[in-house]
Structures are given as structure tokens and as C-alpha cells.
Amino acid sequence: MALHDESLPTLAGTTALPGDPPRWTRYVACGDSFTEGLWDAPDGQDAPLRGWADQLASHLSRRRTAAGADPLTYANLAVRGRLMRPILTEQVPAALALEPDLVSIVGGGNDILRPSVDVDRVAAEIERVVAAVRARGVDVLLSTGFDSRDSPLVRTTRSRVGIFNAHIWSIARRQGAYVLDPWGMRSLRDWRMWSEDRIHLTTEGHTRVAQGALVALGQVPDRADWDDPLAPPPPVPRIEQARADARWLREHAYPWATRRLRRRSSGDLRVPKRPDPAPVE
């Protein structure tokens, strides 16, 4: 994507010039399965997962080295299944110990799936932590939740996500943070952007989100064409859709519900995939 010649304003009130390398030297990503990268596996399901945060780090590092600066160093502490509280109380302190100048704090989806969630309380905890991180001079990237209106199951959470998103934008305004906005991304309403479990993104979906993160950070122009929808898919016969729905219920929805009843998480016993900062080649 070509950059315009004019300077690019960012949400935190700074200005990025097209010829300048990104000013961040160390980025640490915190979050759940979304930031861990499920299911962005361009090298096959047995290869390490990538994800939008890895892609974002790669874009930022490439732009730094192209301008003659050192590569970005990057760590990813996200673990699938994590609720917002452990992200804030465990991952963020660990991230700060790595001395980053950019941290992404992205989560809340696992909380919002629970009908008993207090979204206002979750938002208050996020703001407390974001304020503390910003007080140390570290930039913060937050994210809205996805718009689930086209999902037969997850759309029951849409009103809670809307409240959460309003909090995220207000927190960012008060604390000087950046906001990645998947809710507003038209392309993510296409089911071809979603994996078979209908909760996590494909490689193409993660790539679109990484572009959205670059826009949020003021690293590319906020142009309409970066989020163009895909061409309409061919119609799916009703019987084929019914079979796909039955397979999804059997292979994804039932195991997920069973874990919830047993108070277990897909991330139990898992550790971060990239716990130590390393240069992004």
C-alpha cells in the first residue's frame, strides 16, 4: 500500500511522517487466543501459529530496517482462553518487566461470552491498568470487540460488546491510547475470514486485522480501500449449510460448552509462544 506524502496524525496526538521509521523499538503483545494467533497457520496446522500481532510486529520492523534503523524487538505473552483479569494482572506486569515502548492489551471476549459478566467492572480494571502503563510513558494499543450480528450463537452477546466498545473508546480518549477497531471492519463480516470454529480468524482475517492495527497506530493512511470486502461468495445449498452447522455443533460448540461447564480452558497448562523479546527478521 502506497503512503500519501502528507503527515499522518495518530490517535495519541503524535505525527508519523511517511519517510520516518516507526518510533517503537520494543513491542509486547498481551491477550487471549486472538492475539496468540488462532488459527493463522500459513505453514500448516503443525507449524507455529502467527496472528495479527506477529504480522503487525513484522510490518513495523520491516519499516524500521528499510529506513536504516534497528529491527523491532517483539514478545507475545498471549495465551488462548485467558480472561481479562489474568491478562491485566499477570501478562501486563510481565510485559512491563521487558521494558517495551509499545504494549497491546487486547482481550475481554472470553469474559463477554459469560452471561454473568459485569462489563463496567471489566472496563474499570482495564482503565486502571492502562493509566498505570501510560504513566510510565509506554504507548498502549487497545481493541474493540467484533460485531457478531451475523452469528446465530454469538450475537446474543452483541449488546455487551457494544457497551465494552464504548468503554474502550472512552478509555483511549482519556488515557491517550490507540484503538484497533475490528467492530468497524466491513471485511470481517465475511465468513470466509473466519476459521471452522466460527470464533477465530483465518490467515486472511488476521492479515486484515494487522492492517487495521497499522491504521490505528497511524502508520498507513486511513483510506477506505484497505478494508474492502471480498467479492460475494457463490450461494451455498441449504442442505450443505445444514451439514456444516451440524459439524460445527459437534466439533466446536459442544467441546467449548463442555469445557465451560467443567470450568476448564483451552489455554490450561499453556505458556506464551514468544515470552522473550527478540528481533523481528
PDB file of C-alpha atoms in Angstrom:
ATOM      1  CA  MET A   1       0.000   0.000   0.000  1.00  0.00           C
ATOM      2  CA  ALA A   2       1.472   3.333  -1.034  1.00  0.00           C
ATOM      3  CA  LEU A   3       1.718   6.099   1.504  1.00  0.00           C
ATOM      4  CA  HIS A   4       0.497   9.614   0.874  1.00  0.00           C
ATOM      5  CA  ASP A   5       3.003  12.442   1.083  1.00  0.00           C
ATOM      6  CA  GLU A   6       1.235  14.293   3.864  1.00  0.00           C
ATOM      7  CA  SER A   7       1.919  13.562   7.522  1.00  0.00           C
ATOM      8  CA  LEU A   8      -0.289  11.016   9.238  1.00  0.00           C
ATOM      9  CA  PRO A   9      -1.952  12.022  12.545  1.00  0.00           C
ATOM     10  CA  THR A  10      -2.225   9.325  15.199  1.00  0.00           C
ATOM     11  CA  LEU A  11      -4.758   8.857  17.976  1.00  0.00           C
ATOM     12  CA  ALA A  12      -2.200   9.671  20.639  1.00  0.00           C
ATOM     13  CA  GLY A  13      -1.613  13.096  19.138  1.00  0.00           C
ATOM     14  CA  THR A  14       1.798  12.450  17.583  1.00  0.00           C
ATOM     15  CA  THR A  15       2.626  12.625  13.882  1.00  0.00           C
ATOM     16  CA  ALA A  16       4.168   9.936  11.697  1.00  0.00           C
ATOM     17  CA  LEU A  17       5.939  11.023   8.538  1.00  0.00           C
ATOM     18  CA  PRO A  18       5.974   8.546   5.635  1.00  0.00           C
ATOM     19  CA  GLY A  19       9.781   8.505   5.410  1.00  0.00           C
ATOM     20  CA  ASP A  20      10.326   8.034   9.142  1.00  0.00           C
ATOM     21  CA  PRO A  21      10.722   4.580  10.714  1.00  0.00           C
ATOM     22  CA  PRO A  22       8.155   3.645  13.388  1.00  0.00           C
ATOM     23  CA  ARG A  23       9.435   5.122  16.633  1.00  0.00           C
ATOM     24  CA  TRP A  24       8.785   1.980  18.699  1.00  0.00           C
ATOM     25  CA  THR A  25      11.788  -0.222  19.378  1.00  0.00           C
ATOM     26  CA  ARG A  26      10.166  -2.952  21.523  1.00  0.00           C
ATOM     27  CA  TYR A  27       6.591  -4.230  21.253  1.00  0.00           C
ATOM     28  CA  VAL A  28       4.973  -6.714  23.661  1.00  0.00           C
ATOM     29  CA  ALA A  29       1.546  -8.202  22.924  1.00  0.00           C
ATOM     30  CA  CYS A  30      -0.804  -9.281  25.730  1.00  0.00           C
ATOM     31  CA  GLY A  31      -4.119 -11.057  25.349  1.00  0.00           C
ATOM     32  CA  ASP A  32      -6.005 -14.268  24.593  1.00  0.00           C
ATOM     33  CA  SER A  33      -6.381 -16.533  21.562  1.00  0.00           C
ATOM     34  CA  PHE A  34      -6.980 -13.581  19.236  1.00  0.00           C
ATOM     35  CA  THR A  35      -3.504 -12.190  19.962  1.00  0.00           C
ATOM     36  CA  GLU A  36      -1.922 -15.637  20.254  1.00  0.00           C
ATOM     37  CA  GLY A  37      -2.916 -16.056  16.622  1.00  0.00           C
ATOM     38  CA  LEU A  38      -5.542 -18.822  16.364  1.00  0.00           C
ATOM     39  CA  TRP A  39      -5.854 -20.001  13.514  1.00  0.00           C
ATOM     40  CA  ASP A  40      -3.311 -18.136  11.416  1.00  0.00           C
ATOM     41  CA  ALA A  41      -1.158 -21.071  10.361  1.00  0.00           C
ATOM     42  CA  PRO A  42       0.243 -20.207   6.902  1.00  0.00           C
ATOM     43  CA  ASP A  43       2.817 -23.010   7.165  1.00  0.00           C
ATOM     44  CA  GLY A  44       0.296 -25.697   8.206  1.00  0.00           C
ATOM     45  CA  GLN A  45      -1.534 -26.615  11.406  1.00  0.00           C
ATOM     46  CA  ASP A  46       1.568 -28.336  12.821  1.00  0.00           C
ATOM     47  CA  ALA A  47       3.713 -25.200  12.396  1.00  0.00           C
ATOM     48  CA  PRO A  48       3.865 -22.329  14.920  1.00  0.00           C
ATOM     49  CA  LEU A  49       0.879 -20.003  14.863  1.00  0.00           C
ATOM     50  CA  ARG A  50       1.368 -16.442  13.676  1.00  0.00           C
ATOM     51  CA  GLY A  51      -1.552 -13.986  14.098  1.00  0.00           C
ATOM     52  CA  TRP A  52      -2.256 -10.295  13.638  1.00  0.00           C
ATOM     53  CA  ALA A  53       0.168  -9.168  16.383  1.00  0.00           C
ATOM     54  CA  ASP A  54       3.049 -11.108  14.807  1.00  0.00           C
ATOM     55  CA  GLN A  55       2.155  -9.626  11.442  1.00  0.00           C
ATOM     56  CA  LEU A  56       1.981  -6.137  12.952  1.00  0.00           C
ATOM     57  CA  ALA A  57       5.431  -6.594  14.512  1.00  0.00           C
ATOM     58  CA  SER A  58       6.779  -7.757  11.149  1.00  0.00           C
ATOM     59  CA  HIS A  59       5.355  -4.702   9.358  1.00  0.00           C
ATOM     60  CA  LEU A  60       6.785  -2.307  11.960  1.00  0.00           C
ATOM     61  CA  SER A  61      10.190  -3.996  11.923  1.00  0.00           C
ATOM     62  CA  ARG A  62      10.369  -4.017   8.122  1.00  0.00           C
ATOM     63  CA  ARG A  63       9.666  -0.293   8.020  1.00  0.00           C
ATOM     64  CA  ARG A  64      12.331   0.355  10.633  1.00  0.00           C
ATOM     65  CA  THR A  65      15.030  -1.600   8.800  1.00  0.00           C
ATOM     66  CA  ALA A  66      14.040  -0.073   5.440  1.00  0.00           C
ATOM     67  CA  ALA A  67      14.763   3.329   6.965  1.00  0.00           C
ATOM     68  CA  GLY A  68      18.136   2.185   8.320  1.00  0.00           C
ATOM     69  CA  ALA A  69      17.019   1.662  11.934  1.00  0.00           C
ATOM     70  CA  ASP A  70      17.464  -1.452  14.049  1.00  0.00           C
ATOM     71  CA  PRO A  71      14.804  -4.178  13.773  1.00  0.00           C
ATOM     72  CA  LEU A  72      11.894  -4.078  16.191  1.00  0.00           C
ATOM     73  CA  THR A  73      12.194  -6.451  19.124  1.00  0.00           C
ATOM     74  CA  TYR A  74       8.979  -8.294  19.938  1.00  0.00           C
ATOM     75  CA  ALA A  75       7.452 -10.627  22.521  1.00  0.00           C
ATOM     76  CA  ASN A  76       3.978 -12.174  22.620  1.00  0.00           C
ATOM     77  CA  LEU A  77       2.627 -13.216  26.031  1.00  0.00           C
ATOM     78  CA  ALA A  78      -0.936 -14.000  24.909  1.00  0.00           C
ATOM     79  CA  VAL A  79      -2.473 -17.367  25.801  1.00  0.00           C
ATOM     80  CA  ARG A  80      -5.755 -18.749  24.475  1.00  0.00           C
ATOM     81  CA  GLY A  81      -8.710 -18.825  26.862  1.00  0.00           C
ATOM     82  CA  ARG A  82      -7.431 -16.097  29.165  1.00  0.00           C
ATOM     83  CA  LEU A  83      -9.931 -13.807  30.865  1.00  0.00           C
ATOM     84  CA  MET A  84      -9.274 -10.089  31.175  1.00  0.00           C
ATOM     85  CA  ARG A  85      -8.168 -10.186  34.806  1.00  0.00           C
ATOM     86  CA  PRO A  86      -5.166 -12.513  34.314  1.00  0.00           C
ATOM     87  CA  ILE A  87      -4.257 -10.573  31.185  1.00  0.00           C
ATOM     88  CA  LEU A  88      -4.128  -7.403  33.294  1.00  0.00           C
ATOM     89  CA  THR A  89      -2.631  -8.824  36.480  1.00  0.00           C
ATOM     90  CA  GLU A  90      -0.188 -11.370  35.047  1.00  0.00           C
ATOM     91  CA  GLN A  91       0.644 -10.590  31.436  1.00  0.00           C
ATOM     92  CA  VAL A  92       0.853  -6.793  31.622  1.00  0.00           C
ATOM     93  CA  PRO A  93       3.287  -6.720  34.593  1.00  0.00           C
ATOM     94  CA  ALA A  94       5.404  -9.328  32.810  1.00  0.00           C
ATOM     95  CA  ALA A  95       5.281  -7.189  29.681  1.00  0.00           C
ATOM     96  CA  LEU A  96       6.409  -4.070  31.541  1.00  0.00           C
ATOM     97  CA  ALA A  97       9.338  -6.001  33.006  1.00  0.00           C
ATOM     98  CA  LEU A  98      10.566  -6.394  29.413  1.00  0.00           C
ATOM     99  CA  GLU A  99      10.784  -2.584  29.098  1.00  0.00           C
ATOM    100  CA  PRO A 100       8.683  -2.072  25.950  1.00  0.00           C
ATOM    101  CA  ASP A 101       7.678   1.247  24.435  1.00  0.00           C
ATOM    102  CA  LEU A 102       4.518  -0.256  22.871  1.00  0.00           C
ATOM    103  CA  VAL A 103       2.133  -2.744  24.512  1.00  0.00           C
ATOM    104  CA  SER A 104      -1.101  -4.128  23.084  1.00  0.00           C
ATOM    105  CA  ILE A 105      -3.707  -5.100  25.698  1.00  0.00           C
ATOM    106  CA  VAL A 106      -6.430  -6.945  23.819  1.00  0.00           C
ATOM    107  CA  GLY A 107      -8.993  -9.217  25.433  1.00  0.00           C
ATOM    108  CA  GLY A 108     -12.418  -9.356  27.016  1.00  0.00           C
ATOM    109  CA  GLY A 109     -14.046 -11.731  24.543  1.00  0.00           C
ATOM    110  CA  ASN A 110     -13.897 -14.685  26.927  1.00  0.00           C
ATOM    111  CA  ASP A 111     -15.407 -12.546  29.679  1.00  0.00           C
ATOM    112  CA  ILE A 112     -18.219 -11.274  27.453  1.00  0.00           C
ATOM    113  CA  LEU A 113     -19.222 -14.816  26.461  1.00  0.00           C
ATOM    114  CA  ARG A 114     -20.248 -15.339  30.103  1.00  0.00           C
ATOM    115  CA  PRO A 115     -23.791 -14.002  30.768  1.00  0.00           C
ATOM    116  CA  SER A 116     -22.818 -13.004  34.322  1.00  0.00           C
ATOM    117  CA  VAL A 117     -20.043 -10.631  33.215  1.00  0.00           C
ATOM    118  CA  ASP A 118     -20.025  -7.106  34.630  1.00  0.00           C
ATOM    119  CA  VAL A 119     -18.740  -5.164  31.622  1.00  0.00           C
ATOM    120  CA  ASP A 120     -18.451  -1.928  33.596  1.00  0.00           C
ATOM    121  CA  ARG A 121     -16.215  -3.624  36.168  1.00  0.00           C
ATOM    122  CA  VAL A 122     -14.033  -5.145  33.438  1.00  0.00           C
ATOM    123  CA  ALA A 123     -13.691  -1.724  31.804  1.00  0.00           C
ATOM    124  CA  ALA A 124     -12.742  -0.102  35.117  1.00  0.00           C
ATOM    125  CA  GLU A 125      -9.975  -2.673  35.599  1.00  0.00           C
ATOM    126  CA  ILE A 126      -8.710  -2.073  32.066  1.00  0.00           C
ATOM    127  CA  GLU A 127      -8.575   1.683  32.594  1.00  0.00           C
ATOM    128  CA  ARG A 128      -6.722   1.347  35.890  1.00  0.00           C
ATOM    129  CA  VAL A 129      -4.013  -0.735  34.218  1.00  0.00           C
ATOM    130  CA  VAL A 130      -3.859   1.394  31.060  1.00  0.00           C
ATOM    131  CA  ALA A 131      -3.436   4.536  33.183  1.00  0.00           C
ATOM    132  CA  ALA A 132      -0.539   2.893  35.041  1.00  0.00           C
ATOM    133  CA  VAL A 133       1.137   1.806  31.800  1.00  0.00           C
ATOM    134  CA  ARG A 134       0.721   5.240  30.211  1.00  0.00           C
ATOM    135  CA  ALA A 135       2.145   6.861  33.353  1.00  0.00           C
ATOM    136  CA  ARG A 136       5.380   5.001  32.585  1.00  0.00           C
ATOM    137  CA  GLY A 137       5.495   6.578  29.125  1.00  0.00           C
ATOM    138  CA  VAL A 138       4.581   3.343  27.304  1.00  0.00           C
ATOM    139  CA  ASP A 139       2.177   3.522  24.353  1.00  0.00           C
ATOM    140  CA  VAL A 140      -0.886   1.260  24.528  1.00  0.00           C
ATOM    141  CA  LEU A 141      -2.914  -0.342  21.750  1.00  0.00           C
ATOM    142  CA  LEU A 142      -6.437  -1.427  22.765  1.00  0.00           C
ATOM    143  CA  SER A 143      -9.104  -3.122  20.658  1.00  0.00           C
ATOM    144  CA  THR A 144     -12.860  -3.131  20.320  1.00  0.00           C
ATOM    145  CA  GLY A 145     -14.759  -6.410  20.145  1.00  0.00           C
ATOM    146  CA  PHE A 146     -16.134  -7.919  16.945  1.00  0.00           C
ATOM    147  CA  ASP A 147     -19.627  -7.246  15.638  1.00  0.00           C
ATOM    148  CA  SER A 148     -21.380 -10.620  15.980  1.00  0.00           C
ATOM    149  CA  ARG A 149     -24.751  -9.706  14.471  1.00  0.00           C
ATOM    150  CA  ASP A 150     -24.375 -12.316  11.722  1.00  0.00           C
ATOM    151  CA  SER A 151     -23.510 -15.151  14.116  1.00  0.00           C
ATOM    152  CA  PRO A 152     -26.532 -17.241  15.172  1.00  0.00           C
ATOM    153  CA  LEU A 153     -24.940 -18.109  18.524  1.00  0.00           C
ATOM    154  CA  VAL A 154     -22.529 -15.329  19.497  1.00  0.00           C
ATOM    155  CA  ARG A 155     -24.852 -12.469  18.500  1.00  0.00           C
ATOM    156  CA  THR A 156     -26.569 -12.858  21.880  1.00  0.00           C
ATOM    157  CA  THR A 157     -23.512 -11.060  23.289  1.00  0.00           C
ATOM    158  CA  ARG A 158     -23.776  -8.113  20.878  1.00  0.00           C
ATOM    159  CA  SER A 159     -25.237  -5.651  23.384  1.00  0.00           C
ATOM    160  CA  ARG A 160     -22.484  -6.442  25.895  1.00  0.00           C
ATOM    161  CA  VAL A 161     -19.832  -5.989  23.206  1.00  0.00           C
ATOM    162  CA  GLY A 162     -21.356  -2.618  22.304  1.00  0.00           C
ATOM    163  CA  ILE A 163     -21.041  -1.413  25.907  1.00  0.00           C
ATOM    164  CA  PHE A 164     -17.495  -2.764  26.085  1.00  0.00           C
ATOM    165  CA  ASN A 165     -16.557  -0.937  22.879  1.00  0.00           C
ATOM    166  CA  ALA A 166     -17.935   2.365  24.177  1.00  0.00           C
ATOM    167  CA  HIS A 167     -15.740   1.957  27.261  1.00  0.00           C
ATOM    168  CA  ILE A 168     -12.670   1.168  25.121  1.00  0.00           C
ATOM    169  CA  TRP A 169     -13.034   4.359  23.065  1.00  0.00           C
ATOM    170  CA  SER A 170     -13.574   6.445  26.216  1.00  0.00           C
ATOM    171  CA  ILE A 171     -10.573   4.875  27.966  1.00  0.00           C
ATOM    172  CA  ALA A 172      -8.403   5.561  24.918  1.00  0.00           C
ATOM    173  CA  ARG A 173      -9.511   9.189  24.792  1.00  0.00           C
ATOM    174  CA  ARG A 174      -8.840   9.773  28.482  1.00  0.00           C
ATOM    175  CA  GLN A 175      -5.527   7.898  28.645  1.00  0.00           C
ATOM    176  CA  GLY A 176      -4.063   8.697  25.204  1.00  0.00           C
ATOM    177  CA  ALA A 177      -4.152   5.134  23.861  1.00  0.00           C
ATOM    178  CA  TYR A 178      -4.596   3.796  20.327  1.00  0.00           C
ATOM    179  CA  VAL A 179      -7.612   1.712  19.280  1.00  0.00           C
ATOM    180  CA  LEU A 180      -7.757  -1.150  16.815  1.00  0.00           C
ATOM    181  CA  ASP A 181     -11.394  -1.347  15.661  1.00  0.00           C
ATOM    182  CA  PRO A 182     -12.466  -4.811  14.411  1.00  0.00           C
ATOM    183  CA  TRP A 183     -16.096  -3.842  15.095  1.00  0.00           C
ATOM    184  CA  GLY A 184     -15.904  -1.304  12.274  1.00  0.00           C
ATOM    185  CA  MET A 185     -14.116  -3.564   9.773  1.00  0.00           C
ATOM    186  CA  ARG A 186     -16.527  -4.431   6.951  1.00  0.00           C
ATOM    187  CA  SER A 187     -14.376  -7.272   5.657  1.00  0.00           C
ATOM    188  CA  LEU A 188     -14.675  -9.224   8.920  1.00  0.00           C
ATOM    189  CA  ARG A 189     -18.401  -9.709   8.364  1.00  0.00           C
ATOM    190  CA  ASP A 190     -17.487 -12.184   5.608  1.00  0.00           C
ATOM    191  CA  TRP A 191     -17.481 -15.750   6.945  1.00  0.00           C
ATOM    192  CA  ARG A 192     -14.506 -16.597   4.731  1.00  0.00           C
ATOM    193  CA  MET A 193     -12.435 -14.540   7.173  1.00  0.00           C
ATOM    194  CA  TRP A 194     -13.311 -16.977   9.977  1.00  0.00           C
ATOM    195  CA  SER A 195     -11.989 -20.425  10.767  1.00  0.00           C
ATOM    196  CA  GLU A 196     -14.101 -23.560  11.075  1.00  0.00           C
ATOM    197  CA  ASP A 197     -14.815 -22.858  14.745  1.00  0.00           C
ATOM    198  CA  ARG A 198     -16.508 -19.558  13.735  1.00  0.00           C
ATOM    199  CA  ILE A 199     -14.848 -17.753  16.652  1.00  0.00           C
ATOM    200  CA  HIS A 200     -11.255 -17.330  15.456  1.00  0.00           C
ATOM    201  CA  LEU A 201      -9.913 -15.769  12.276  1.00  0.00           C
ATOM    202  CA  THR A 202      -8.232 -17.329   9.257  1.00  0.00           C
ATOM    203  CA  THR A 203      -4.887 -16.135   7.942  1.00  0.00           C
ATOM    204  CA  GLU A 204      -6.710 -13.637   5.707  1.00  0.00           C
ATOM    205  CA  GLY A 205      -8.695 -12.355   8.675  1.00  0.00           C
ATOM    206  CA  HIS A 206      -5.575 -11.875  10.787  1.00  0.00           C
ATOM    207  CA  THR A 207      -3.904 -10.080   7.866  1.00  0.00           C
ATOM    208  CA  ARG A 208      -6.825  -7.650   7.639  1.00  0.00           C
ATOM    209  CA  VAL A 209      -6.666  -7.007  11.380  1.00  0.00           C
ATOM    210  CA  ALA A 210      -2.908  -6.348  11.178  1.00  0.00           C
ATOM    211  CA  GLN A 211      -3.649  -3.717   8.528  1.00  0.00           C
ATOM    212  CA  GLY A 212      -6.277  -2.251  10.850  1.00  0.00           C
ATOM    213  CA  ALA A 213      -3.681  -2.080  13.625  1.00  0.00           C
ATOM    214  CA  LEU A 214      -1.293  -0.199  11.343  1.00  0.00           C
ATOM    215  CA  VAL A 215      -4.077   2.279  10.608  1.00  0.00           C
ATOM    216  CA  ALA A 216      -4.789   2.622  14.343  1.00  0.00           C
ATOM    217  CA  LEU A 217      -1.117   3.366  15.025  1.00  0.00           C
ATOM    218  CA  GLY A 218      -1.003   5.988  12.289  1.00  0.00           C
ATOM    219  CA  GLN A 219       1.410   4.007  10.141  1.00  0.00           C
ATOM    220  CA  VAL A 220      -0.730   3.955   6.980  1.00  0.00           C
ATOM    221  CA  PRO A 221      -3.346   6.370   5.660  1.00  0.00           C
ATOM    222  CA  ASP A 222      -6.878   5.801   6.904  1.00  0.00           C
ATOM    223  CA  ARG A 223      -8.148   5.071   3.396  1.00  0.00           C
ATOM    224  CA  ALA A 224     -11.382   3.252   2.611  1.00  0.00           C
ATOM    225  CA  ASP A 225      -9.812   0.633   0.330  1.00  0.00           C
ATOM    226  CA  TRP A 226      -7.681  -1.127   2.960  1.00  0.00           C
ATOM    227  CA  ASP A 227     -10.847  -2.778   4.318  1.00  0.00           C
ATOM    228  CA  ASP A 228     -12.624  -3.585   1.052  1.00  0.00           C
ATOM    229  CA  PRO A 229     -15.000  -6.561   1.357  1.00  0.00           C
ATOM    230  CA  LEU A 230     -14.354  -9.674  -0.698  1.00  0.00           C
ATOM    231  CA  ALA A 231     -16.370 -10.425  -3.822  1.00  0.00           C
ATOM    232  CA  PRO A 232     -19.706 -12.084  -2.936  1.00  0.00           C
ATOM    233  CA  PRO A 233     -19.350 -15.856  -2.447  1.00  0.00           C
ATOM    234  CA  PRO A 234     -21.364 -18.329  -4.515  1.00  0.00           C
ATOM    235  CA  PRO A 235     -24.636 -19.426  -2.861  1.00  0.00           C
ATOM    236  CA  VAL A 236     -24.421 -22.485  -0.596  1.00  0.00           C
ATOM    237  CA  PRO A 237     -27.149 -25.137  -0.961  1.00  0.00           C
ATOM    238  CA  ARG A 238     -29.335 -25.335   2.130  1.00  0.00           C
ATOM    239  CA  ILE A 239     -28.544 -28.988   2.765  1.00  0.00           C
ATOM    240  CA  GLU A 240     -24.790 -28.283   2.609  1.00  0.00           C
ATOM    241  CA  GLN A 241     -25.170 -25.410   5.094  1.00  0.00           C
ATOM    242  CA  ALA A 242     -27.181 -27.653   7.429  1.00  0.00           C
ATOM    243  CA  ARG A 243     -24.429 -30.275   7.342  1.00  0.00           C
ATOM    244  CA  ALA A 244     -21.795 -27.633   8.067  1.00  0.00           C
ATOM    245  CA  ASP A 245     -23.836 -26.341  11.015  1.00  0.00           C
ATOM    246  CA  ALA A 246     -24.224 -29.861  12.426  1.00  0.00           C
ATOM    247  CA  ARG A 247     -20.482 -30.491  12.082  1.00  0.00           C
ATOM    248  CA  TRP A 248     -19.732 -27.184  13.827  1.00  0.00           C
ATOM    249  CA  LEU A 249     -22.037 -28.069  16.728  1.00  0.00           C
ATOM    250  CA  ARG A 250     -20.397 -31.477  17.099  1.00  0.00           C
ATOM    251  CA  GLU A 251     -16.749 -30.490  16.664  1.00  0.00           C
ATOM    252  CA  HIS A 252     -16.611 -26.995  18.144  1.00  0.00           C
ATOM    253  CA  ALA A 253     -19.690 -25.797  20.051  1.00  0.00           C
ATOM    254  CA  TYR A 254     -20.166 -28.949  22.176  1.00  0.00           C
ATOM    255  CA  PRO A 255     -16.490 -29.215  23.283  1.00  0.00           C
ATOM    256  CA  TRP A 256     -16.471 -25.478  24.091  1.00  0.00           C
ATOM    257  CA  ALA A 257     -19.634 -25.759  26.212  1.00  0.00           C
ATOM    258  CA  THR A 258     -18.262 -28.838  27.970  1.00  0.00           C
ATOM    259  CA  ARG A 259     -15.094 -27.003  28.960  1.00  0.00           C
ATOM    260  CA  ARG A 260     -17.154 -24.137  30.360  1.00  0.00           C
ATOM    261  CA  LEU A 261     -19.285 -26.499  32.478  1.00  0.00           C
ATOM    262  CA  ARG A 262     -16.106 -28.086  33.833  1.00  0.00           C
ATOM    263  CA  ARG A 263     -14.529 -24.643  34.429  1.00  0.00           C
ATOM    264  CA  ARG A 264     -11.645 -25.532  32.164  1.00  0.00           C
ATOM    265  CA  SER A 265      -9.957 -23.509  29.445  1.00  0.00           C
ATOM    266  CA  SER A 266      -8.304 -24.400  26.164  1.00  0.00           C
ATOM    267  CA  GLY A 267      -5.295 -22.491  27.494  1.00  0.00           C
ATOM    268  CA  ASP A 268      -4.831 -24.525  30.673  1.00  0.00           C
ATOM    269  CA  LEU A 269      -1.186 -25.594  31.035  1.00  0.00           C
ATOM    270  CA  ARG A 270      -0.180 -23.475  28.023  1.00  0.00           C
ATOM    271  CA  VAL A 271       2.629 -20.922  28.127  1.00  0.00           C
ATOM    272  CA  PRO A 272       3.265 -17.875  25.902  1.00  0.00           C
ATOM    273  CA  LYS A 273       4.610 -18.721  22.463  1.00  0.00           C
ATOM    274  CA  ARG A 274       7.189 -15.882  22.419  1.00  0.00           C
ATOM    275  CA  PRO A 275       7.948 -14.907  26.030  1.00  0.00           C
ATOM    276  CA  ASP A 276      11.275 -13.194  25.396  1.00  0.00           C
ATOM    277  CA  PRO A 277      11.819 -10.147  23.187  1.00  0.00           C
ATOM    278  CA  ALA A 278      13.729 -10.946  20.037  1.00  0.00           C
ATOM    279  CA  PRO A 279      14.446  -9.003  16.852  1.00  0.00           C
ATOM    280  CA  VAL A 280      11.834  -9.460  14.136  1.00  0.00           C
ATOM    281  CA  GLU A 281      13.582 -10.510  10.948  1.00  0.00           C
TER     282      GLU A 281
END
